[in-house]
Coordinates of C-alpha atoms and ligand atoms in Angstrom, one line a residue:
M1 CA -30.6 -178.4 -28.2
C2 CA -26.9 -179.6 -29.3
G3 CA -24.6 -179.7 -26.1
I4 CA -21.3 -178.3 -27.3
T5 CA -17.9 -178.1 -25.3
G6 CA -14.6 -177.9 -26.2
Y7 CA -10.5 -177.2 -24.5
V8 CA -7.7 -176.0 -25.7
G9 CA -4.6 -176.0 -23.4
G10 CA -1.6 -178.4 -22.2
R11 CA -4.0 -181.1 -20.4
A12 CA -3.8 -185.0 -21.3
N13 CA -7.1 -185.6 -20.4
S14 CA -8.5 -182.9 -22.6
V15 CA -10.6 -185.7 -24.4
R16 CA -11.8 -186.7 -20.9
L17 CA -12.3 -183.5 -20.1
T18 CA -14.5 -182.4 -22.8
L19 CA -16.4 -185.8 -22.4
D20 CA -17.3 -185.1 -19.1
S21 CA -18.3 -181.7 -19.8
L22 CA -21.0 -182.9 -21.9
K23 CA -22.7 -184.7 -19.1
R24 CA -23.3 -182.0 -17.3
L25 CA -25.5 -180.5 -20.2
E26 CA -26.8 -184.6 -20.6
Y27 CA -30.2 -183.5 -18.6
R28 CA -31.1 -181.7 -21.9
G29 CA -31.3 -184.9 -24.0
Y30 CA -29.4 -186.0 -27.1
D31 CA -29.7 -189.2 -29.6
S32 CA -25.9 -189.2 -30.5
A33 CA -22.2 -187.5 -29.4
G34 CA -19.0 -186.9 -30.9
V35 CA -15.8 -186.1 -30.4
A36 CA -12.7 -184.5 -32.7
V37 CA -9.0 -184.0 -31.9
V38 CA -6.0 -182.3 -33.2
K39 CA -2.3 -182.2 -32.2
P40 CA 0.7 -180.8 -33.9
G41 CA 2.2 -182.3 -36.8
E42 CA -1.0 -184.8 -37.4
A43 CA -2.2 -185.0 -41.1
Q44 CA -6.7 -185.0 -40.0
V45 CA -8.0 -184.2 -37.0
T46 CA -9.5 -187.7 -35.6
V47 CA -13.0 -187.9 -35.0
L48 CA -14.9 -190.9 -33.6
K49 CA -18.7 -190.3 -33.4
K50 CA -21.5 -192.9 -31.7
K51 CA -24.9 -192.9 -32.1
G52 CA -26.8 -193.4 -28.6
K53 CA -25.9 -192.3 -25.0
L54 CA -22.1 -190.6 -24.4
G55 CA -21.0 -194.1 -22.9
N56 CA -20.9 -195.7 -26.3
L57 CA -18.7 -192.9 -27.1
E58 CA -16.5 -193.3 -24.3
A59 CA -16.4 -197.2 -25.1
A60 CA -15.0 -196.4 -28.7
L61 CA -12.5 -194.3 -27.6
D62 CA -9.6 -196.7 -27.7
G63 CA -6.5 -194.3 -25.7
L64 CA -7.6 -191.4 -27.6
D65 CA -8.9 -190.2 -24.2
R66 CA -5.3 -190.4 -22.7
S67 CA -4.2 -188.4 -26.2
G68 CA -3.6 -184.6 -24.9
G69 CA -4.7 -182.3 -28.2
T70 CA -6.7 -179.4 -28.6
V71 CA -10.7 -181.5 -28.3
I72 CA -14.3 -180.1 -29.9
A73 CA -17.0 -182.8 -28.6
H74 CA -20.5 -182.5 -29.2
T75 CA -24.0 -184.4 -28.0
R76 CA -26.5 -184.2 -30.8
W77 CA -30.4 -183.6 -30.8
A78 CA -31.4 -184.3 -34.2
T79 CA -33.1 -181.7 -36.5
H80 CA -31.8 -182.5 -40.2
G81 CA -31.2 -186.6 -40.7
R82 CA -31.8 -189.3 -38.5
P83 CA -29.9 -189.9 -35.0
N84 CA -27.1 -192.0 -36.3
D85 CA -22.9 -192.6 -36.3
V86 CA -22.8 -190.6 -39.4
N87 CA -25.3 -187.8 -39.2
A88 CA -23.8 -187.1 -35.4
H89 CA -21.3 -184.4 -34.9
P90 CA -18.2 -183.8 -35.7
H91 CA -18.2 -183.0 -39.0
S92 CA -15.3 -182.8 -41.6
D93 CA -14.1 -181.4 -44.9
C94 CA -13.1 -183.8 -48.1
S95 CA -9.2 -183.6 -46.6
G96 CA -10.4 -184.2 -43.3
R97 CA -7.7 -181.5 -41.9
I98 CA -11.2 -179.7 -41.0
A99 CA -13.6 -180.9 -38.7
L100 CA -16.9 -178.9 -36.6
I101 CA -19.9 -179.0 -33.9
H102 CA -22.6 -176.9 -34.8
N103 CA -25.7 -176.3 -33.3
G104 CA -28.7 -174.8 -34.9
I105 CA -30.3 -174.6 -38.3
I106 CA -28.6 -173.5 -41.3
E107 CA -31.3 -172.8 -43.7
N108 CA -30.0 -171.9 -47.5
Y109 CA -28.1 -175.7 -46.4
I110 CA -29.5 -177.2 -49.9
G111 CA -28.8 -174.3 -52.3
L112 CA -25.3 -174.3 -50.5
K113 CA -24.5 -178.3 -50.7
Q114 CA -25.7 -178.3 -54.4
T115 CA -23.1 -175.8 -55.3
L116 CA -20.2 -177.6 -53.2
T117 CA -21.2 -180.8 -54.9
E118 CA -21.1 -179.4 -58.2
A119 CA -18.3 -177.8 -57.3
G120 CA -17.0 -181.4 -56.2
H121 CA -17.2 -181.9 -52.6
I122 CA -18.5 -185.1 -51.7
F123 CA -21.1 -185.6 -48.0
K124 CA -21.3 -187.8 -46.1
S125 CA -24.6 -187.2 -43.6
D126 CA -27.9 -185.7 -44.2
T127 CA -27.2 -182.9 -41.9
D128 CA -27.7 -179.2 -42.6
T129 CA -24.1 -178.8 -40.4
E130 CA -21.6 -180.8 -42.7
V131 CA -22.0 -178.1 -45.5
L132 CA -20.4 -175.3 -43.3
A133 CA -16.9 -177.7 -42.8
H134 CA -17.1 -178.1 -47.0
L135 CA -17.6 -174.2 -47.1
I136 CA -14.7 -173.5 -45.1
E137 CA -12.4 -175.7 -47.0
S138 CA -13.6 -174.2 -50.5
H139 CA -12.7 -171.0 -48.7
L140 CA -9.1 -171.9 -47.8
N141 CA -7.0 -170.9 -50.2
S142 CA -9.0 -167.4 -51.4
A143 CA -9.2 -166.2 -48.1
G144 CA -5.1 -167.5 -47.4
S145 CA -6.1 -168.4 -43.6
L146 CA -8.3 -170.8 -41.8
E147 CA -9.5 -167.4 -39.8
G148 CA -10.5 -165.8 -43.4
A149 CA -11.8 -169.0 -44.6
V150 CA -14.4 -169.4 -41.2
R151 CA -15.3 -166.3 -41.9
A152 CA -15.8 -166.1 -45.1
A153 CA -17.9 -169.4 -44.5
L154 CA -20.5 -167.5 -42.4
S155 CA -21.2 -164.6 -44.0
E156 CA -23.0 -167.1 -46.5
V157 CA -25.0 -168.9 -44.4
T158 CA -28.4 -168.0 -42.8
G159 CA -29.7 -169.2 -40.1
A160 CA -28.7 -170.2 -36.5
Y161 CA -25.7 -171.0 -35.4
A162 CA -23.0 -172.0 -32.5
I163 CA -20.1 -173.8 -34.1
C164 CA -17.2 -174.3 -33.2
V165 CA -14.3 -175.4 -35.7
V166 CA -11.1 -177.2 -35.7
S167 CA -8.0 -178.2 -38.2
T168 CA -4.7 -179.2 -38.7
E169 CA -3.6 -175.7 -39.9
E170 CA -4.0 -174.2 -36.4
P171 CA -3.8 -177.5 -34.4
D172 CA -3.9 -175.2 -30.6
T173 CA -6.8 -172.8 -32.1
I174 CA -10.9 -173.2 -32.2
Y175 CA -12.6 -170.7 -33.9
A176 CA -16.1 -169.6 -32.4
A177 CA -18.9 -168.5 -33.4
K178 CA -22.9 -167.6 -32.9
T179 CA -26.0 -166.8 -33.9
A180 CA -29.1 -167.2 -32.3
S181 CA -27.7 -170.7 -30.6
P182 CA -26.2 -170.3 -27.4
L183 CA -22.4 -170.0 -26.5
I184 CA -19.8 -169.3 -23.6
I185 CA -16.1 -169.8 -23.2
G186 CA -14.7 -170.4 -20.0
L187 CA -11.6 -168.7 -18.9
G188 CA -8.5 -170.4 -17.1
E189 CA -4.8 -170.0 -16.7
G190 CA -2.9 -171.3 -19.7
E191 CA -5.7 -173.3 -21.2
N192 CA -9.3 -172.1 -22.2
F193 CA -12.7 -174.1 -22.3
L194 CA -15.9 -173.8 -24.8
A195 CA -19.6 -175.0 -24.3
S196 CA -23.1 -174.3 -25.4
D197 CA -23.9 -173.9 -21.7
I198 CA -22.5 -172.8 -18.5
P199 CA -22.5 -176.0 -16.1
A200 CA -20.4 -177.4 -18.7
V201 CA -17.6 -175.7 -17.4
M202 CA -18.2 -175.4 -13.9
G203 CA -15.8 -178.0 -12.5
Y204 CA -13.0 -176.0 -14.1
T205 CA -13.8 -172.7 -14.1
R206 CA -16.2 -170.0 -12.7
N207 CA -15.3 -166.8 -15.3
V208 CA -17.0 -167.1 -18.6
L209 CA -17.6 -165.1 -21.4
V210 CA -21.3 -164.9 -22.5
L211 CA -21.3 -164.7 -26.2
E212 CA -24.0 -162.5 -28.5
D213 CA -24.9 -162.6 -31.2
G214 CA -22.6 -162.1 -34.3
D215 CA -19.6 -162.8 -31.9
F216 CA -16.4 -164.3 -33.4
A217 CA -14.1 -166.0 -31.2
K218 CA -10.4 -166.9 -31.7
I219 CA -9.4 -169.2 -28.7
T220 CA -6.0 -170.5 -27.8
P221 CA -4.6 -171.4 -24.6
E222 CA -2.8 -168.2 -23.9
G223 CA -6.1 -166.1 -24.7
V224 CA -9.1 -165.2 -26.2
T225 CA -9.7 -162.5 -29.1
L226 CA -12.8 -161.6 -29.9
T227 CA -14.0 -159.7 -32.8
T228 CA -17.3 -159.1 -34.9
L229 CA -17.8 -161.9 -38.1
S230 CA -16.8 -158.6 -40.0
G231 CA -13.4 -158.6 -37.9
H232 CA -13.9 -155.5 -35.4
P233 CA -12.5 -155.4 -32.1
L234 CA -14.9 -156.6 -29.3
N235 CA -14.9 -156.3 -25.6
R236 CA -17.6 -158.4 -23.1
E237 CA -17.5 -158.2 -19.4
V238 CA -16.2 -161.3 -18.2
F239 CA -18.8 -163.2 -16.1
H240 CA -18.3 -165.0 -12.6
V241 CA -20.8 -167.5 -12.4
T242 CA -22.1 -167.9 -8.5
W243 CA -24.9 -170.3 -9.1
D244 CA -24.6 -174.1 -8.2
V245 CA -24.8 -176.7 -11.3
S246 CA -29.1 -177.5 -10.5
T247 CA -29.7 -173.6 -11.2
A248 CA -26.7 -173.1 -13.5
Q249 CA -28.3 -176.4 -16.0
K250 CA -31.7 -174.1 -15.6
G251 CA -30.2 -171.4 -16.9
G252 CA -30.5 -169.9 -13.6
Y253 CA -34.4 -170.1 -13.5
P254 CA -35.4 -172.3 -10.5
H255 CA -37.2 -175.1 -12.5
F256 CA -37.4 -175.9 -16.3
M257 CA -40.7 -175.2 -16.4
I258 CA -40.4 -171.1 -16.2
K259 CA -36.5 -171.7 -18.3
E260 CA -39.1 -173.4 -20.8
I261 CA -41.5 -170.9 -20.6
Y262 CA -39.2 -168.0 -21.0
D263 CA -37.5 -170.2 -23.9
Q264 CA -40.8 -169.8 -26.3
P265 CA -39.8 -166.5 -28.4
Q266 CA -36.7 -168.6 -29.8
A267 CA -38.6 -171.7 -30.0
I268 CA -41.2 -170.0 -32.0
R269 CA -38.5 -168.3 -34.4
D270 CA -36.9 -171.5 -34.6
T271 CA -40.3 -173.4 -35.8
L272 CA -41.1 -170.7 -38.1
R273 CA -37.2 -170.4 -39.8
G274 CA -36.5 -171.6 -42.8
R275 CA -40.3 -172.0 -43.4
I276 CA -41.5 -167.9 -44.7
T277 CA -40.2 -166.6 -47.9
E278 CA -39.4 -163.5 -49.0
T279 CA -42.7 -162.5 -49.9
H280 CA -44.4 -164.0 -46.8
G281 CA -45.7 -167.1 -48.1
V282 CA -45.0 -170.6 -46.4
A283 CA -42.2 -173.0 -47.7
F284 CA -41.9 -176.3 -46.6
P285 CA -39.6 -178.0 -48.5
E286 CA -39.9 -181.6 -46.1
L287 CA -42.5 -182.0 -47.4
T288 CA -43.0 -184.8 -50.3
L289 CA -46.9 -185.0 -50.8
P290 CA -47.7 -183.0 -54.4
T291 CA -50.1 -180.1 -54.4
S292 CA -52.5 -180.7 -56.5
K293 CA -53.0 -184.8 -53.9
L294 CA -52.2 -181.4 -50.5
V295 CA -55.1 -179.3 -52.0
D296 CA -57.6 -182.1 -52.7
F297 CA -58.1 -183.6 -49.1
N298 CA -62.2 -183.5 -48.5
R299 CA -61.2 -184.3 -44.9
I300 CA -58.9 -183.6 -42.2
V301 CA -58.5 -185.5 -38.8
I302 CA -56.2 -184.5 -36.2
V303 CA -55.1 -187.5 -33.8
A304 CA -53.3 -186.3 -30.4
C305 CA -53.3 -186.5 -26.5
G306 CA -53.0 -183.6 -23.8
T307 CA -51.4 -180.5 -24.4
A308 CA -50.8 -182.1 -28.2
Y309 CA -54.8 -182.9 -28.1
N310 CA -54.8 -178.9 -27.3
A311 CA -53.4 -177.8 -30.1
G312 CA -55.1 -179.5 -32.3
L313 CA -58.0 -177.9 -31.5
V314 CA -56.6 -174.5 -32.5
G315 CA -55.7 -176.5 -35.4
K316 CA -59.0 -177.5 -36.3
N317 CA -60.7 -173.9 -35.5
F318 CA -58.0 -172.1 -38.1
Y319 CA -58.6 -174.7 -40.7
E320 CA -62.2 -174.3 -40.7
H321 CA -61.8 -170.9 -40.8
L322 CA -59.1 -170.4 -43.7
L323 CA -60.0 -173.6 -45.4
R324 CA -63.4 -174.2 -45.1
R325 CA -63.0 -177.7 -44.9
P326 CA -64.6 -179.9 -42.6
V327 CA -62.0 -181.2 -39.6
E328 CA -62.6 -183.7 -36.5
V329 CA -60.0 -183.6 -33.5
Q330 CA -59.9 -186.8 -31.7
V331 CA -57.9 -188.1 -28.7
A332 CA -55.9 -190.7 -30.0
S333 CA -56.6 -193.0 -27.3
E334 CA -60.5 -193.1 -28.2
F335 CA -59.5 -193.1 -32.4
R336 CA -59.1 -196.2 -32.9
Y337 CA -62.5 -197.6 -30.9
N338 CA -64.4 -194.8 -32.9
D339 CA -65.0 -196.4 -35.8
P340 CA -63.3 -193.4 -37.5
I341 CA -64.6 -191.9 -41.3
V342 CA -61.1 -192.2 -42.5
D343 CA -60.1 -193.1 -46.1
A344 CA -57.8 -192.3 -49.2
Q345 CA -59.7 -188.7 -49.0
T346 CA -58.6 -188.0 -45.5
L347 CA -55.2 -186.3 -44.4
A348 CA -55.0 -187.2 -41.1
I349 CA -53.0 -185.0 -38.7
I350 CA -50.8 -186.4 -35.5
I351 CA -49.5 -184.2 -33.2
S352 CA -46.7 -185.3 -30.8
Q353 CA -44.2 -184.1 -28.9
S354 CA -42.3 -186.8 -28.3
G355 CA -43.2 -188.8 -31.4
E356 CA -43.5 -192.2 -28.7
T357 CA -46.4 -191.9 -26.8
A358 CA -48.2 -195.3 -27.5
D359 CA -52.0 -193.9 -28.1
T360 CA -51.1 -191.5 -30.6
L361 CA -48.8 -194.1 -32.6
A362 CA -51.6 -197.1 -32.0
A363 CA -53.4 -194.0 -34.0
L364 CA -51.6 -193.3 -36.6
R365 CA -51.4 -197.2 -37.8
E366 CA -54.5 -196.9 -37.8
A367 CA -55.3 -193.8 -39.8
K368 CA -53.1 -195.7 -42.3
I369 CA -54.2 -199.1 -42.5
K370 CA -57.8 -196.9 -43.3
G371 CA -55.8 -195.6 -46.4
A372 CA -55.7 -192.5 -44.9
T373 CA -52.4 -189.9 -45.8
T374 CA -50.8 -189.5 -42.2
L375 CA -48.6 -186.2 -41.7
A376 CA -47.0 -186.0 -38.2
V377 CA -46.4 -182.7 -36.3
V378 CA -43.6 -183.9 -34.5
N379 CA -40.7 -182.2 -32.2
V380 CA -38.2 -185.2 -31.5
V381 CA -36.7 -185.9 -34.9
G382 CA -36.1 -189.7 -35.5
S383 CA -39.3 -190.5 -33.0
S384 CA -41.2 -193.7 -33.9
I385 CA -44.1 -191.5 -35.5
A386 CA -42.1 -189.3 -37.5
R387 CA -40.5 -192.6 -38.8
E388 CA -43.8 -193.9 -39.4
A389 CA -45.8 -191.0 -40.9
D390 CA -45.9 -190.1 -44.4
E391 CA -45.0 -187.0 -43.9
V392 CA -43.2 -185.1 -41.0
L393 CA -43.3 -181.3 -40.3
Y394 CA -40.4 -180.7 -37.2
T395 CA -41.2 -178.5 -34.5
Y396 CA -38.0 -176.9 -33.3
A397 CA -38.6 -176.6 -29.7
G398 CA -35.4 -178.0 -28.7
P399 CA -35.5 -180.6 -25.7
E400 CA -38.8 -180.5 -23.4
I401 CA -37.7 -181.3 -19.9
C402 CA -40.2 -180.5 -17.5
V403 CA -43.1 -183.0 -17.5
A404 CA -45.7 -180.0 -18.0
S405 CA -45.5 -179.2 -22.0
T406 CA -45.0 -175.5 -22.7
K407 CA -42.6 -174.2 -25.4
A408 CA -43.8 -178.2 -27.5
Y409 CA -47.5 -176.3 -27.4
V410 CA -46.7 -173.1 -29.0
T411 CA -44.3 -174.6 -31.5
Q412 CA -47.2 -177.0 -32.2
L413 CA -49.8 -174.1 -33.0
I414 CA -46.9 -172.5 -35.4
G415 CA -46.6 -175.9 -37.2
L416 CA -50.3 -175.7 -37.3
Y417 CA -50.7 -172.5 -38.7
L418 CA -48.1 -172.8 -41.0
L419 CA -49.6 -176.3 -42.5
G420 CA -52.7 -174.6 -43.0
L421 CA -51.3 -171.2 -44.8
Y422 CA -49.9 -173.8 -46.7
I423 CA -52.6 -175.4 -47.3
A424 CA -54.6 -172.0 -48.0
Q425 CA -51.9 -170.5 -50.7
E426 CA -51.5 -173.9 -53.1
E427 CA -55.2 -173.9 -53.3
N428 CA -55.0 -169.9 -54.1
K429 CA -58.8 -169.6 -53.4
L430 CA -58.1 -166.5 -50.8
G431 CA -57.9 -163.2 -52.2
P432 CA -54.3 -161.7 -52.8
G433 CA -51.8 -160.7 -50.2
V434 CA -54.4 -162.3 -47.8
V435 CA -51.8 -165.3 -46.6
A436 CA -48.7 -162.5 -46.8
A437 CA -51.1 -160.5 -44.2
Y438 CA -51.5 -163.5 -41.5
V439 CA -47.8 -164.6 -41.5
E440 CA -46.4 -161.5 -40.9
Q441 CA -48.5 -161.2 -37.9
L442 CA -47.1 -165.0 -37.5
Q443 CA -43.7 -163.3 -37.8
N444 CA -44.2 -160.9 -34.8
L445 CA -45.5 -163.5 -32.2
P446 CA -41.6 -164.2 -30.7
E447 CA -41.3 -160.6 -30.1
Q448 CA -45.1 -160.2 -28.8
V449 CA -44.4 -163.6 -26.3
A450 CA -41.3 -161.6 -25.5
E451 CA -42.9 -158.5 -24.3
I452 CA -45.5 -160.4 -22.1
L453 CA -42.8 -162.1 -20.5
T454 CA -40.6 -159.1 -19.4
D455 CA -42.9 -158.4 -16.8
T456 CA -44.5 -160.8 -15.0
S457 CA -45.8 -158.9 -11.9
A458 CA -49.5 -159.0 -12.2
V459 CA -49.5 -162.9 -12.8
Q460 CA -47.1 -163.7 -9.8
D461 CA -49.8 -161.3 -7.7
A462 CA -52.9 -162.7 -8.7
A463 CA -51.1 -166.0 -8.3
K464 CA -50.7 -165.3 -4.7
Q465 CA -54.3 -164.7 -4.3
L466 CA -55.5 -167.7 -6.0
A467 CA -53.8 -170.3 -5.0
S468 CA -55.9 -170.8 -2.0
S469 CA -58.8 -171.6 -4.6
S470 CA -60.2 -174.8 -4.1
S471 CA -61.7 -175.0 -7.8
F472 CA -60.9 -173.1 -11.4
F473 CA -62.8 -173.0 -14.6
F474 CA -61.3 -171.9 -18.0
L475 CA -64.3 -170.2 -19.6
G476 CA -63.9 -169.1 -23.4
R477 CA -65.6 -169.0 -26.7
G478 CA -63.7 -169.9 -29.9
F479 CA -60.5 -169.6 -30.0
D480 CA -60.2 -168.7 -26.4
Y481 CA -62.3 -172.0 -25.5
A482 CA -59.5 -173.8 -27.5
A483 CA -56.8 -171.9 -25.8
A484 CA -58.5 -172.2 -22.2
Q485 CA -58.4 -176.4 -22.2
E486 CA -54.7 -176.1 -22.8
G487 CA -54.7 -173.7 -19.3
A488 CA -56.4 -175.6 -17.5
L489 CA -54.4 -178.4 -18.2
K490 CA -51.5 -176.6 -17.3
L491 CA -52.8 -175.6 -14.0
K492 CA -53.9 -179.0 -12.8
E493 CA -50.5 -180.6 -14.1
V494 CA -48.7 -178.7 -11.9
S495 CA -50.8 -177.6 -9.0
Y496 CA -52.8 -180.2 -8.6
I497 CA -55.7 -178.0 -7.7
H498 CA -59.1 -179.2 -10.1
A499 CA -59.2 -177.3 -13.4
E500 CA -61.5 -177.6 -15.9
A501 CA -62.3 -175.6 -19.3
Y502 CA -65.7 -175.0 -20.8
A503 CA -67.3 -173.3 -23.4
A504 CA -68.3 -170.0 -21.9
G505 CA -71.9 -170.4 -23.5
E506 CA -72.1 -174.0 -21.5
L507 CA -71.8 -172.2 -17.7
K508 CA -74.7 -171.9 -17.3
H509 CA -76.1 -175.0 -18.0
G510 CA -74.5 -176.9 -15.8
P511 CA -71.3 -176.0 -14.3
L512 CA -72.9 -172.8 -12.5
A513 CA -74.2 -174.8 -10.0
L514 CA -70.6 -175.5 -8.5
V515 CA -69.4 -171.4 -8.7
E516 CA -69.1 -170.5 -5.0
P517 CA -66.5 -168.1 -3.1
G518 CA -63.2 -169.6 -3.6
V519 CA -63.9 -171.1 -7.1
T520 CA -61.6 -168.9 -9.8
V521 CA -63.4 -168.6 -13.2
V522 CA -60.5 -167.5 -15.6
C523 CA -62.2 -165.6 -18.6
L524 CA -60.4 -165.6 -22.0
A525 CA -61.9 -162.7 -24.0
T526 CA -59.6 -162.0 -26.6
Q527 CA -61.9 -162.9 -29.7
S528 CA -63.1 -159.2 -31.0
A529 CA -66.7 -160.4 -32.1
L530 CA -66.8 -162.2 -28.6
Y531 CA -66.7 -159.9 -26.2
D532 CA -70.2 -158.7 -24.9
K533 CA -70.7 -162.7 -24.2
I534 CA -68.0 -163.1 -22.2
Q535 CA -68.9 -160.6 -20.2
S536 CA -72.3 -162.1 -19.7
S537 CA -70.4 -165.0 -18.3
V538 CA -68.5 -163.2 -15.9
K539 CA -71.7 -160.8 -14.5
E540 CA -72.9 -165.0 -13.9
V541 CA -69.9 -166.0 -11.7
K542 CA -69.6 -162.3 -9.8
A543 CA -73.1 -162.7 -9.2
R544 CA -72.4 -166.1 -7.0
D545 CA -69.3 -164.7 -5.1
G546 CA -66.7 -166.1 -7.6
T547 CA -63.5 -164.7 -8.2
A548 CA -62.7 -163.6 -12.2
L549 CA -59.7 -162.9 -13.4
G550 CA -60.0 -161.8 -17.0
I551 CA -57.0 -162.4 -19.8
V552 CA -58.0 -159.2 -22.4
K553 CA -56.2 -157.6 -25.6
I554 CA -54.1 -154.6 -24.0
G555 CA -56.8 -151.8 -24.6
D556 CA -59.5 -153.5 -24.9
E557 CA -61.6 -151.9 -22.0
G558 CA -64.5 -153.9 -21.6
L559 CA -63.2 -156.5 -19.1
N560 CA -60.8 -154.0 -16.8
E561 CA -60.7 -154.3 -13.1
N562 CA -64.6 -152.7 -13.0
F563 CA -65.6 -156.0 -13.9
V564 CA -63.3 -158.9 -12.5
D565 CA -61.5 -159.4 -9.8
M566 CA -58.2 -159.3 -11.8
V567 CA -57.1 -158.9 -15.0
L568 CA -54.1 -159.6 -17.0
R569 CA -53.2 -158.2 -20.6
V570 CA -51.7 -158.9 -23.7
P571 CA -50.5 -157.9 -26.9
S572 CA -53.3 -158.2 -30.1
T573 CA -52.6 -160.4 -32.8
H574 CA -54.8 -161.8 -35.3
D575 CA -57.6 -162.9 -33.7
T576 CA -56.9 -166.7 -34.7
F577 CA -53.4 -166.1 -33.7
M578 CA -54.2 -165.3 -29.7
P579 CA -54.3 -168.6 -28.4
V580 CA -50.3 -168.2 -28.7
L581 CA -50.3 -165.1 -26.4
A582 CA -53.3 -166.1 -24.3
I583 CA -51.2 -169.5 -23.6
I584 CA -48.4 -167.4 -22.1
P585 CA -50.3 -165.8 -19.0
M586 CA -51.9 -169.0 -18.1
Q587 CA -48.7 -170.8 -18.3
L588 CA -47.0 -168.4 -16.3
L589 CA -50.5 -168.4 -13.5
A590 CA -50.0 -172.2 -13.1
Y591 CA -46.3 -172.1 -12.7
Y592 CA -46.7 -169.7 -9.6
I593 CA -49.5 -171.0 -8.1
A594 CA -47.6 -174.3 -8.4
S595 CA -44.8 -172.4 -6.6
E596 CA -47.3 -170.5 -4.2
L597 CA -48.4 -174.6 -2.6
G598 CA -44.6 -175.9 -3.1
R599 CA -45.3 -178.3 -5.6
E600 CA -42.4 -180.6 -7.4
I601 CA -43.2 -178.4 -10.5
D602 CA -41.0 -180.2 -13.1
Q603 CA -41.8 -183.5 -12.7
P604 CA -45.3 -183.8 -11.2
R605 CA -47.0 -186.9 -9.1
N606 CA -48.2 -189.7 -11.1
L607 CA -47.6 -188.0 -14.6
A608 CA -44.3 -189.0 -16.8
K609 CA -43.2 -187.0 -19.6
S610 CA -42.9 -189.3 -23.0
V611 CA -46.6 -192.0 -22.0
T612 CA -45.2 -195.0 -23.9
V613 CA -48.2 -197.4 -22.6
E614 CA -51.6 -197.8 -23.6
Ligands
AGP1 C1 -48.8 -182.3 -21.4 O1 -48.5 -181.0 -20.3 C2 -48.6 -183.3 -20.7 N1 -47.5 -183.9 -20.8 C3 -49.3 -184.5 -21.7 O2 -50.6 -184.1 -21.7 C4 -48.7 -184.0 -23.3 O3 -48.9 -183.7 -23.9 C5 -49.2 -185.9 -23.9 O4 -49.3 -187.2 -23.1 C6 -48.9 -185.7 -25.1 O5 -47.4 -186.1 -25.5 P1 -46.5 -186.3 -26.5 O6 -47.2 -184.6 -27.5 O7 -45.2 -186.7 -26.3 O8 -47.4 -186.9 -27.7

């Protein structure tokens, strides 16, 4: 998500160095940037931050880049609070003697902010991060040292963080810690470097310490002391980087698409974070809509484009199943021209990764004009759709670089599931424990996705065999049909092979005429009640010498290698959540087939990441 860099040592150009390092992380996207500098004898840490690109910050440096000193610098990808100068990092305490940068989300910041405000702390920004600066300040006296205060503050927060703290108390030191957000230390001679990712330090050193969750580091020019948060000494092996910069930017993967596929367990965790209560309920502190209104809509309309539309198809099935209310999903480019049935009793759910898609934005405006309450499920904070919708539910996929969407899709599914469960919980019409049972299964999804990703050899073998296919069909019923639509979109986008999704029962009503040798049919069979039906579709394909690939739950043998040419197996969850698991082998299949064919995977021909024209 955000970019972090830091420097301790004697270079006079330390500010310029940290900003140049941040440029090596620019590919990840950001909305604002800032820097904090501290030197011995100064009463306050100097902090400068600007909305927009690093160039805006550089233009405002006014000699600061020639000052030397210990430096931390940051590019922000907004999560809490709009992109602007004030919300940009670093954040400071009331005295201005402490400054810090943060990547991640502090889940319990609302309660902490309230306590600190009551104790007299003055907050300037809308961010969760600023809480940390004041919390450290509040512990300074009782802890007796800056290090003790940082440890004490971190022991009070829950959530995800990689943080770097500087202070006038110890101007030659950076304190750093991480939990669930990446942080590395670059080791130099008489100087050391900090960054959220390896490419940032590669211009200065190739020896790095990769911090693990719970690590706490004291970094001075002379060395690095690593301990646990509670102070037990730690030893981490020094990793010597042999990658080139481009490989390092992709975390060692050859393409952003595969990196982002592997980001998915963390992206799901981040999207669930702070939204699950201790009793396995759902909490949405960000929603301002009164419960009475939320449960009162008699109609739900979901509007989106492409992958986001496909996520909406899963949402429709889920809401109708759970809430027993009619839900309609519309392609955003059609919405305005379909004379949509939308009124004040309608909840319009607008889904978009970028928050800038022109058709989706136009549909949002149309829904508002017609009186609907609009709720956006969006990844980019402060984007046009996020700003204009009545309510926003952010997904926390982080920046998605590959044009073909992967982690945005699964986090959209998670956001939609959470919203449905929240409405069900507030309606209180389901039996006791029903919502909690769903929530428990949702919480297992990150590990289940990670399990699929630990061994991809079966998908890679299938990709080798199927890369010469002339055409693909993706078949499924119910939730499998919804997931099949995204599987087909992924394959066509990155491999350029024709791919179409069909409701399995429709095969014999037309597309079967196209099945012949060289045509591959991907049969999704993850819905227990529909198992027998998909078997008949497979028989129809095999009888015409098509190739059949099954996607099934581990342990289900109804579609084993005796029935289909190849099988990809995924773990089990509630049938309604199976799209989150079933899509993973389909994303991988698309990626590996495109690799076999030597395609431009991250930037497929004719496509753009954000479609801002109608
Ligand atoms: C998906 O792989 C595509 N990049 C595309 O279909 C995309 O989902 C669509 O353009 C919508 O974009 P949005 O989510 O940013 O609105």
